[in-house]
Amino acid sequence: MLRTALRNVLAHKARLMMTALAVLLGTAFVAGTLIFSDTIGEAAKNASTRNLKDVAVSVEPVRTGTDDESADGKRTTALDEKLSGRIRALPGVRNVRTDVTGPATLAGKDGRPVGEDWRNRAVNYLPGKDGRDDRYPLVQGRGPAAADELALAEATAKAAGYRIGDTVRFATDGPVLTKKLVGTVSTEDRQVIAGGSLALFDTATAQRLYLHPGQFSELVVTTQPGTDQRALTAQVRALLPKDRAMATSGAELAAQQAKMVTAQNSAMSKTLLTFAGIALFVGVFLIANTFTMLISQRSREIALMRAIGASRRQVVRSVLAEAGLLGLLSSAVGFALGAGIAVGLRAVLDANGAHFPDGPVVVKPATVLYTLAVGVVVTVLAAWLPSRKAAKIAPVEALNTVEAPLAPRSLVLRNSLGLLVTGVGVAVMLYLSTFDVADENNLLLAMAGSMLTLVGMIILAPLLSRPLVSLAGLVTTRLFGISGKLAKENALRNPRRTAATASSLMIGLTLITGMTVVGESAQRGMDKMAATGLSADYKVTAGSVMTGLDPELSEKVARVPGVRVMVPLRGTFFKAGDGFGRLTGTDLAQLPAVTALDFTQGSLDAVRAGGIAVSEKEAAEHHWKAGDQVTLEFTDKPSDAGKQTKLKVAAVYRDNQVIGTSFADMSLVDPHLPRLKNDELLVKADGGGSEKIAEEIRHALGDSPLLKVQSHADLSREAAGEIDTIMNMVLGLLAMALVIAVVGVVNTLAMSVFERTREIGMLRAIGLARSGIKQMVRLESVVISLFGAVLGMGVGIFLAWSGGKLAGSAFPTYEMVLPWGRLGLFLLIALVVGVLAALWPARRAARLNMLEAIGAQ
């Protein structure tokens, strides 16, 4: 039986090639994901190890919020020269590096910010006796030694377009500063490798920018050989002021960073493996379909084997062995292709700004075994049901002709099961769409409901194929005559096979349609969120590293020619009962000019009289209404801790994204701010604004790279950026499922032509031309493809609609939108898939010799 399995694999190379392709693509995706994840993870860990080289103990201040900030906004830490000297005096300590770090955003030569806000860092350059800092090896020039000098990481200088001797513009928290570039360095800093920037100052300058003279952000302890790191860490901890500093050993830091890298890679790997699973799931239908048709064609051969003594178990083992060999060979090739995918994926992501650390491709033995195991198991499982059908072929069937089909089986049980599974899935999705269940915990419920609905539709596909294919047949018959009618009849002849072929296409289009509808709907919601209630022409905000806009600087914006109104927004957090909220202070007189407020209780005049206005959501959460006296405890200013302030709820308004959940006059908010800074500026300009006015606003604010001056269009593009990135990745990955679906259609048609060899010969004999044969096969392919497309798009739209409640919980402006243009494009793609998939089978059918075909056995 093993020899029989080997012979069957070799005897049907062309027929099994496309099945092998389905396994190959799926396993290539699995292998590529695992290799990519291992490669990036290992590179990140190596970079972290190099960055932590010689770090025995790290001492950092314990942040206590605003308690460690002085009036000028600079941090105050307990790490100073005195503490550094005491640690340096401990036995086994070789040196204590005194680091000063802080945020700094550079403006490139083109004026645009360099790097990503939260990854842009500045440090102090600590030269040794030779004038060099071993942690930041010089590439060009020298290290900074004066207040007007700085150095940059080599990658940062290149990205910004700066050369040695250039004047570099940057900002830390406020106005733009300039310094002369005197050198470039190399670094293993993970944030810089990941796309951030790095600037280096002399220690005195760094302290002046971020701390106070004599204070440090971190003390890094290096040791003499043989020093016990754990014991030294304990000794350092004993020297630290209680609750103001903490010590971590180098080993603990390395473990923490390794854990962080693993967590980051795990999220990406799970996402990619999910799509690999989808590709394999689609491939299962192709594999099962192929083996079912092969067994049907080999019914006489199997019956003869049964007649000469082969048991049913041996027949099953023979088919499963054939599937296992096919899966093993396909997986081996898929693994090789996966290695190429991993390298290509890394290059593509790097080109799009991922900035992964450098490192060799990592191929672990477990990855090889896992890939091969997945391919073999999936193929064997897909062939299991066809193998059972093969075992049921009676020996007497050896007397029948080779093309005699297996007796058709009833679909009653399958249809009943399909209705049950679909009903449960639809009920779950309707529950999510009908009731107020917008909760993160319901995401798993939505996934389960979607899966049940999709699986149920796959089971019901043979039942649904008859009415849908018949409907399509009316069109093909009217347009193409006898060829169109024959195509319809051929598609309906074996509803199981038609359904299995269409199901692979259906799965891909269900996912793509669902994701497209959700993406377009989310985009519409984001656009609406960005613009809802915002009648201002520009929104001015500070970068994530900036603590706000100085009010005096903000007033300059009001004096820009063309600016009609400038409304500042600044806020403070409060505690009310068991909940927290944020109260925004603003200019109540000018507020109506930049945002539309819809009051359901009270009015803006009542707020001006001395009170606060709260959104409907905030009011519902705290059970407030207009006229209530509420007790708030403000939390931003240390002196407010524990103090209770009674305020009157003067008005309730419909939720407004511009002003937030509550607002009041600035005079009420300002006493609770540790520093007077504006969070945002809303600007109304003459004539709806222009690029010139936007430039003037930027100039009035000092052209700081930390600031954003955004119009409505800019806000919409920013909101769309993340959604577009996700959508492009998802659609690109799901295209794999469509490729496998195309292969499935080609495979089905090719075998269908083989099965109908004698029939095609008869059609040719009674006068159907070669062009008619080609047209018949092409139309059959198109009908099957459109059946899968319509079913898939219908299910995808239903799942997107019913799951929209969860998406709507993320932001209230979410609304379902049907992108008719894209949906039409998907139908067109299905039509093209049908035409292309039929090219080879149609050509093969048309080239059959009439007499040889009629006499085929």
Coordinates of C-alpha atoms in Angstrom, one line a residue, residues 246-739:
M246 CA 15.6 52.8 43.0
A247 CA 18.5 50.4 41.9
T248 CA 18.2 47.6 39.3
S249 CA 20.9 45.1 38.5
G250 CA 22.1 44.8 35.0
A251 CA 20.8 41.2 34.9
E252 CA 17.3 42.4 35.9
L253 CA 17.5 45.2 33.2
A254 CA 18.5 42.6 30.6
A255 CA 15.6 40.3 31.6
Q256 CA 13.1 43.2 31.6
Q257 CA 14.2 44.3 28.1
A258 CA 14.2 40.7 26.8
K259 CA 10.6 40.3 28.2
M260 CA 9.6 43.5 26.5
V261 CA 11.0 42.5 23.2
T262 CA 9.3 39.1 23.4
A263 CA 6.0 40.7 24.2
Q264 CA 6.3 43.1 21.2
N265 CA 7.2 40.3 18.9
S266 CA 4.5 38.1 20.2
A267 CA 1.8 40.5 19.2
M268 CA 3.1 40.8 15.7
S269 CA 3.7 37.1 15.4
K270 CA 0.1 36.3 16.5
T271 CA -1.3 38.7 13.9
L272 CA 0.8 37.2 11.1
L273 CA 0.1 33.6 12.2
T274 CA -3.6 34.4 12.2
F275 CA -3.4 35.2 8.6
A276 CA -1.3 32.1 8.0
G277 CA -4.1 30.1 9.6
I278 CA -6.6 31.7 7.3
A279 CA -4.5 30.8 4.3
L280 CA -4.3 27.2 5.5
F281 CA -8.0 27.1 6.3
V282 CA -8.8 28.1 2.7
G283 CA -6.3 25.5 1.5
V284 CA -8.1 22.8 3.4
F285 CA -11.1 23.1 1.0
L286 CA -8.8 22.9 -2.0
I287 CA -7.0 19.8 -0.7
A288 CA -10.2 18.0 0.3
N289 CA -11.8 18.9 -3.1
T290 CA -8.8 17.6 -4.9
F291 CA -8.6 14.3 -3.1
T292 CA -12.4 13.8 -3.5
M293 CA -12.1 14.2 -7.3
L294 CA -9.0 12.0 -7.5
I295 CA -10.8 9.2 -5.6
S296 CA -13.8 9.6 -7.9
Q297 CA -11.5 9.2 -10.9
R298 CA -9.7 6.2 -9.3
S299 CA -12.8 4.4 -8.2
R300 CA -12.1 1.5 -10.5
E301 CA -8.5 1.2 -9.4
I302 CA -9.6 1.3 -5.7
A303 CA -12.3 -1.3 -6.3
L304 CA -9.8 -3.6 -7.9
M305 CA -7.5 -3.2 -4.9
R306 CA -10.5 -4.1 -2.7
A307 CA -11.2 -7.1 -5.0
I308 CA -7.7 -8.5 -4.6
G309 CA -7.8 -8.3 -0.9
A310 CA -7.0 -4.8 0.3
S311 CA -9.0 -3.9 3.4
R312 CA -10.8 -0.7 4.0
R313 CA -8.2 0.3 6.6
Q314 CA -5.4 -0.2 4.0
V315 CA -7.2 2.0 1.5
V316 CA -7.6 4.7 4.1
R317 CA -3.9 4.4 5.0
S318 CA -2.9 4.5 1.4
V319 CA -4.8 7.8 0.7
L320 CA -3.5 9.3 4.0
A321 CA 0.0 8.3 3.2
E322 CA -0.3 9.9 -0.2
A323 CA -1.6 13.1 1.5
G324 CA 1.2 12.9 4.1
L325 CA 3.9 12.6 1.4
L326 CA 2.3 15.5 -0.5
G327 CA 2.2 17.6 2.7
L328 CA 5.8 16.8 3.6
L329 CA 7.2 17.7 0.2
S330 CA 5.0 20.9 -0.1
S331 CA 6.0 22.0 3.4
A332 CA 9.7 21.6 2.7
V333 CA 9.4 23.8 -0.3
G334 CA 7.1 26.2 1.7
F335 CA 9.8 26.5 4.4
A336 CA 12.4 27.5 1.9
L337 CA 10.0 30.1 0.4
G338 CA 9.1 31.2 4.0
A339 CA 12.8 32.1 4.6
G340 CA 12.6 34.4 1.6
I341 CA 9.3 35.9 2.8
A342 CA 10.9 36.7 6.2
V343 CA 13.8 38.6 4.5
G344 CA 11.5 40.4 2.2
L345 CA 9.0 41.3 4.9
R346 CA 11.8 42.8 7.0
A347 CA 13.0 44.8 4.0
V348 CA 9.5 46.1 3.2
L349 CA 8.8 47.1 6.8
D350 CA 12.2 48.8 7.2
A351 CA 11.5 50.8 4.0
N352 CA 8.2 51.9 5.5
G353 CA 9.9 53.2 8.7
A354 CA 9.9 50.1 11.0
H355 CA 13.7 50.5 11.6
F356 CA 14.4 47.0 12.9
P357 CA 17.9 46.4 14.4
D358 CA 20.5 44.7 12.2
G359 CA 21.1 41.0 12.7
P360 CA 21.5 37.7 10.8
V361 CA 18.5 35.6 9.7
V362 CA 17.7 33.2 12.6
V363 CA 16.3 29.8 11.7
K364 CA 15.6 27.6 14.8
P365 CA 15.2 23.8 14.5
A366 CA 11.7 24.2 16.1
T367 CA 10.6 26.4 13.3
V368 CA 11.6 23.7 10.7
L369 CA 9.8 21.0 12.6
Y370 CA 6.7 23.2 13.3
T371 CA 6.4 24.1 9.6
L372 CA 6.7 20.6 8.4
A373 CA 4.3 19.3 11.0
V374 CA 1.7 22.0 10.2
G375 CA 1.8 21.1 6.5
V376 CA 1.6 17.4 7.0
V377 CA -1.2 17.6 9.6
V378 CA -3.3 20.0 7.6
T379 CA -3.0 17.9 4.4
V380 CA -3.7 14.6 6.2
L381 CA -6.8 16.0 8.0
A382 CA -8.1 17.5 4.7
A383 CA -7.7 14.1 3.0
W384 CA -9.3 12.1 5.9
L385 CA -12.9 12.3 4.7
P386 CA -12.1 11.6 1.1
S387 CA -10.1 8.6 2.3
R388 CA -13.1 7.2 4.1
K389 CA -15.2 7.6 0.9
A390 CA -12.5 5.7 -0.9
A391 CA -12.7 2.8 1.6
K392 CA -16.4 2.5 1.0
I393 CA -16.0 1.7 -2.7
A394 CA -17.3 -1.9 -3.2
P395 CA -15.2 -4.4 -5.1
V396 CA -18.0 -4.9 -7.6
E397 CA -17.5 -1.4 -8.8
A398 CA -14.3 -2.6 -10.5
L399 CA -16.6 -3.7 -13.3
N400 CA -17.9 -0.2 -13.8
T401 CA -16.3 2.4 -16.2
V402 CA -13.7 4.7 -14.8
E403 CA -15.8 7.8 -15.0
A404 CA -18.7 6.3 -13.2
P405 CA -19.4 8.8 -10.4
L406 CA -19.8 7.8 -6.8
A407 CA -23.4 7.6 -5.7
P408 CA -24.6 11.0 -4.6
R409 CA -25.2 11.3 -0.9
S410 CA -28.1 13.1 0.7
L411 CA -27.5 16.7 1.8
V412 CA -30.2 16.6 4.5
L413 CA -27.8 16.1 7.4
R414 CA -25.4 18.6 6.1
N415 CA -28.0 21.2 5.5
S416 CA -29.5 20.7 9.0
L417 CA -26.1 21.1 10.6
G418 CA -25.4 24.1 8.5
L419 CA -28.7 25.8 9.5
L420 CA -28.0 25.1 13.2
V421 CA -24.4 26.5 13.1
T422 CA -25.4 29.5 11.0
G423 CA -28.4 30.2 13.2
V424 CA -26.2 30.2 16.3
G425 CA -23.6 32.5 14.7
V426 CA -26.3 34.9 13.4
A427 CA -28.0 35.0 16.8
V428 CA -24.8 35.9 18.5
M429 CA -24.0 38.7 16.0
L430 CA -27.6 40.0 16.2
Y431 CA -27.3 40.0 20.0
L432 CA -24.1 42.1 19.7
S433 CA -25.8 44.5 17.3
T434 CA -29.1 44.9 19.1
F435 CA -28.2 45.3 22.7
D436 CA -25.9 47.7 24.5
V437 CA -23.0 45.3 24.9
A438 CA -20.1 47.5 23.8
D439 CA -17.5 46.0 26.0
E440 CA -14.0 44.8 25.4
N441 CA -14.9 41.4 26.8
N442 CA -17.3 40.9 23.9
L443 CA -14.6 40.9 21.3
L444 CA -14.1 37.2 21.8
L445 CA -17.9 36.7 21.5
A446 CA -17.9 38.6 18.3
M447 CA -15.0 36.5 16.9
A448 CA -16.8 33.3 17.9
G449 CA -20.1 34.5 16.3
S450 CA -18.3 35.5 13.1
M451 CA -16.5 32.2 12.9
L452 CA -19.8 30.2 13.5
T453 CA -21.6 32.3 10.8
L454 CA -18.8 31.8 8.3
V455 CA -18.5 28.0 9.0
G456 CA -22.2 27.7 8.8
M457 CA -22.4 29.3 5.4
I458 CA -19.6 27.0 4.2
I459 CA -21.7 24.0 5.3
L460 CA -24.8 25.5 3.6
A461 CA -22.9 26.4 0.4
P462 CA -24.2 23.3 -1.6
L463 CA -27.8 24.2 -0.7
L464 CA -27.3 27.8 -1.6
S465 CA -25.5 27.0 -4.8
R466 CA -28.6 25.8 -6.7
P467 CA -30.7 29.0 -6.5
L468 CA -27.7 31.3 -7.0
V469 CA -26.1 29.4 -9.8
S470 CA -29.5 28.9 -11.5
L471 CA -30.0 32.7 -11.3
A472 CA -26.6 33.3 -12.9
G473 CA -27.4 30.6 -15.4
L474 CA -30.4 32.6 -16.7
V475 CA -28.0 35.4 -17.6
T476 CA -25.3 33.1 -19.2
T477 CA -28.0 31.2 -21.2
R478 CA -29.5 34.5 -22.5
L479 CA -26.2 36.0 -23.4
F480 CA -24.2 32.9 -24.6
G481 CA -26.9 30.4 -25.6
I482 CA -26.1 26.7 -25.4
S483 CA -22.6 27.3 -23.9
G484 CA -24.1 29.3 -21.1
K485 CA -26.7 26.7 -20.4
L486 CA -24.1 23.9 -20.3
A487 CA -22.0 25.9 -18.0
K488 CA -24.9 26.3 -15.6
E489 CA -25.7 22.6 -15.7
N490 CA -22.1 21.6 -15.2
A491 CA -21.8 23.9 -12.1
L492 CA -25.1 22.4 -10.7
R493 CA -24.1 18.8 -11.5
N494 CA -22.1 18.4 -8.3
P495 CA -23.2 21.0 -5.7
R496 CA -20.7 19.7 -3.2
R497 CA -17.7 20.2 -5.5
T498 CA -19.0 23.6 -6.6
A499 CA -19.5 24.7 -3.0
A500 CA -16.1 23.5 -2.0
T501 CA -14.5 25.4 -4.8
A502 CA -16.5 28.6 -4.2
S503 CA -15.9 28.3 -0.4
S504 CA -12.2 29.1 -0.7
L505 CA -13.0 32.3 -2.6
M506 CA -15.9 33.0 -0.2
I507 CA -13.7 32.9 2.9
G508 CA -11.2 35.4 1.4
L509 CA -13.9 37.8 0.2
T510 CA -15.8 37.6 3.5
L511 CA -12.7 38.7 5.4
I512 CA -11.7 41.3 2.8
T513 CA -15.2 42.7 2.5
G514 CA -15.8 42.8 6.3
M515 CA -12.4 44.5 6.9
T516 CA -13.0 47.0 4.1
V517 CA -16.5 48.0 5.3
V518 CA -15.2 48.3 8.9
G519 CA -12.2 50.3 7.7
E520 CA -14.2 52.7 5.6
S521 CA -16.8 53.1 8.4
A522 CA -14.1 53.8 10.9
Q523 CA -12.5 56.3 8.5
R524 CA -15.8 58.1 8.1
G525 CA -16.2 58.1 11.9
M526 CA -12.7 59.4 12.4
D527 CA -13.3 62.2 9.8
K528 CA -16.5 63.1 11.6
M529 CA -14.8 63.0 15.0
A530 CA -12.0 65.3 13.7
A531 CA -14.5 67.8 12.4
T532 CA -17.6 67.4 14.6
G533 CA -18.2 70.5 16.6
L534 CA -15.0 72.1 15.3
S535 CA -15.8 75.4 13.5
A536 CA -12.2 76.6 14.0
D537 CA -10.0 76.6 11.0
Y538 CA -6.8 75.5 12.8
K539 CA -6.0 73.4 15.8
V540 CA -2.6 74.1 17.4
T541 CA -1.2 71.4 19.7
A542 CA 2.1 70.6 21.3
G543 CA 4.1 67.3 20.7
S544 CA 3.9 64.5 23.3
V545 CA 7.2 65.6 24.9
M546 CA 6.0 69.2 25.4
T547 CA 4.2 70.1 28.6
G548 CA 2.1 72.9 26.9
L549 CA 2.2 76.3 25.3
D550 CA 3.2 79.4 27.2
P551 CA 0.2 81.8 27.4
E552 CA 2.4 84.8 26.4
L553 CA 3.5 82.8 23.3
S554 CA -0.1 81.8 22.6
E555 CA -1.2 85.5 22.6
K556 CA 1.1 86.1 19.7
V557 CA -1.1 83.8 17.6
A558 CA -4.0 86.1 18.2
R559 CA -2.0 89.0 16.7
V560 CA -1.2 87.2 13.5
P561 CA -2.7 89.0 10.5
G562 CA -5.8 87.1 9.3
V563 CA -6.5 85.5 12.6
R564 CA -10.0 86.5 13.8
V565 CA -10.3 84.5 17.0
M566 CA -7.9 82.5 19.2
V567 CA -9.3 80.3 21.9
P568 CA -6.9 78.6 24.4
L569 CA -7.8 75.3 26.1
R570 CA -6.1 74.1 29.2
G571 CA -7.2 71.5 31.6
T572 CA -6.8 69.8 35.0
F573 CA -7.8 66.4 36.3
F574 CA -10.3 65.9 39.2
K575 CA -11.6 63.1 41.3
A576 CA -15.4 62.9 41.9
G577 CA -16.5 60.0 44.1
D578 CA -14.9 56.8 42.7
G579 CA -14.4 58.3 39.2
F580 CA -12.0 60.7 37.6
G581 CA -12.6 63.4 35.0
R582 CA -10.9 66.3 33.2
L583 CA -12.1 69.9 33.5
T584 CA -11.1 72.2 30.5
G585 CA -10.6 75.9 31.1
T586 CA -11.2 78.2 28.2
D587 CA -12.3 81.7 27.1
L588 CA -16.1 81.4 27.4
A589 CA -16.7 84.6 25.5
Q590 CA -14.9 83.4 22.3
L591 CA -15.8 79.7 22.6
P592 CA -18.9 79.7 20.4
A593 CA -16.7 81.0 17.5
V594 CA -14.7 77.8 17.4
T595 CA -17.0 75.0 18.4
A596 CA -20.8 74.3 18.2
L597 CA -22.2 73.5 21.6
D598 CA -25.7 71.9 21.9
F599 CA -27.0 72.3 25.4
T600 CA -29.7 69.9 26.7
Q601 CA -29.8 71.5 30.2
G602 CA -28.7 75.0 31.2
S603 CA -26.9 77.4 28.9
L604 CA -23.5 79.0 28.3
D605 CA -24.6 82.1 30.1
A606 CA -25.2 80.0 33.2
V607 CA -21.6 78.7 32.9
R608 CA -20.3 82.3 32.5
A609 CA -22.1 83.1 35.8
G610 CA -19.8 80.8 37.6
G611 CA -20.1 77.0 37.2
I612 CA -19.1 74.1 35.1
A613 CA -20.7 72.5 32.0
V614 CA -20.5 68.7 31.7
S615 CA -21.2 66.4 28.7
E616 CA -24.1 64.0 28.7
K617 CA -21.7 61.1 29.1
E618 CA -20.0 62.6 32.1
A619 CA -23.4 63.6 33.6
A620 CA -24.7 60.1 33.2
E621 CA -21.6 58.5 34.7
H622 CA -21.8 60.7 37.9
H623 CA -25.6 61.1 37.9
W624 CA -25.4 64.9 37.6
K625 CA -27.9 67.4 36.3
A626 CA -28.0 71.1 35.9
G627 CA -28.3 72.9 39.2
D628 CA -26.5 70.2 41.2
Q629 CA -23.7 71.1 43.6
V630 CA -20.8 68.7 43.1
T631 CA -17.7 68.0 45.2
L632 CA -14.4 67.7 43.3
E633 CA -10.9 67.0 44.4
F634 CA -8.3 68.4 41.9
T635 CA -5.3 66.2 41.4
D636 CA -2.7 68.0 39.3
K637 CA -1.4 70.5 41.9
P638 CA 0.2 69.0 45.0
S639 CA -1.3 71.6 47.2
D640 CA -4.8 70.5 46.1
A641 CA -4.3 66.9 47.4
G642 CA -7.1 66.0 49.8
K643 CA -8.9 69.3 49.4
Q644 CA -12.5 69.3 48.3
T645 CA -14.0 72.0 46.1
K646 CA -17.7 72.5 45.7
L647 CA -18.9 73.7 42.3
K648 CA -22.2 74.1 40.5
V649 CA -23.2 72.1 37.4
A650 CA -24.5 75.0 35.3
A651 CA -25.2 73.2 32.1
V652 CA -25.2 69.8 30.3
Y653 CA -24.3 69.6 26.6
R654 CA -24.2 66.8 24.0
D655 CA -20.8 65.1 23.8
N656 CA -18.3 67.3 22.0
Q657 CA -14.9 66.0 21.0
V658 CA -13.4 69.6 20.8
I659 CA -14.1 70.7 24.3
G660 CA -14.0 67.4 26.1
T661 CA -16.2 66.0 28.9
S662 CA -16.4 69.2 31.0
F663 CA -15.4 72.9 30.8
A664 CA -15.5 76.1 32.7
D665 CA -14.0 79.6 32.6
M666 CA -10.2 79.7 32.8
S667 CA -10.4 81.7 36.1
L668 CA -11.9 78.6 37.7
V669 CA -9.3 76.1 36.3
D670 CA -6.1 78.2 36.6
P671 CA -5.7 78.0 40.4
H672 CA -5.5 74.2 40.1
L673 CA -2.7 74.1 37.6
P674 CA 0.9 73.6 38.7
R675 CA 2.0 75.7 35.8
L676 CA 0.0 78.0 33.6
K677 CA 0.2 76.3 30.1
N678 CA -2.2 75.9 27.3
D679 CA -2.8 72.4 25.9
E680 CA -4.4 73.5 22.6
L681 CA -5.2 76.6 20.7
L682 CA -8.3 76.8 18.4
V683 CA -7.9 79.4 15.7
K684 CA -10.6 81.0 13.5
A685 CA -9.1 82.8 10.5
D686 CA -10.5 85.1 7.8
G687 CA -11.8 83.3 4.7
G688 CA -11.4 79.9 6.2
G689 CA -7.7 80.1 6.5
S690 CA -4.8 79.6 4.0
E691 CA -1.4 78.1 3.9
K692 CA 0.1 81.6 4.4
I693 CA -1.8 82.1 7.6
A694 CA -0.8 78.6 8.8
E695 CA 2.8 79.5 8.2
E696 CA 2.4 82.8 10.0
I697 CA 1.0 81.0 13.0
R698 CA 4.0 78.6 13.0
H699 CA 6.3 81.5 12.8
A700 CA 4.6 83.3 15.7
L701 CA 5.1 80.2 17.8
G702 CA 8.8 80.2 16.9
D703 CA 8.7 77.5 14.2
S704 CA 9.1 74.9 16.9
P705 CA 9.3 71.3 15.6
L706 CA 7.2 70.3 18.7
L707 CA 4.1 72.2 17.5
K708 CA 1.4 71.1 15.1
V709 CA -0.7 73.6 13.2
Q710 CA -3.5 71.4 11.7
S711 CA -6.4 72.2 9.4
H712 CA -9.5 70.1 9.1
A713 CA -7.9 68.1 6.3
D714 CA -4.7 67.6 8.3
L715 CA -6.7 66.3 11.3
S716 CA -8.6 63.8 9.0
R717 CA -5.3 62.6 7.4
E718 CA -3.8 62.1 10.8
A719 CA -6.8 60.2 12.0
A720 CA -6.7 58.1 8.8
G721 CA -3.0 57.2 9.0
E722 CA -3.2 54.3 11.5
I723 CA -6.4 52.9 9.9
D724 CA -4.8 53.1 6.4
T725 CA -1.7 51.3 7.6
I726 CA -3.7 48.5 9.3
M727 CA -6.0 48.2 6.3
N728 CA -3.2 47.9 3.8
M729 CA -1.5 45.3 5.9
V730 CA -4.7 43.3 6.3
L731 CA -5.7 43.4 2.6
G732 CA -2.1 42.5 1.6
L733 CA -2.1 39.5 3.8
L734 CA -5.6 38.3 2.9
A735 CA -4.6 38.4 -0.8
M736 CA -2.8 35.2 0.0
A737 CA -6.2 33.5 0.6
L738 CA -7.4 34.8 -2.8
V739 CA -4.4 33.3 -4.5

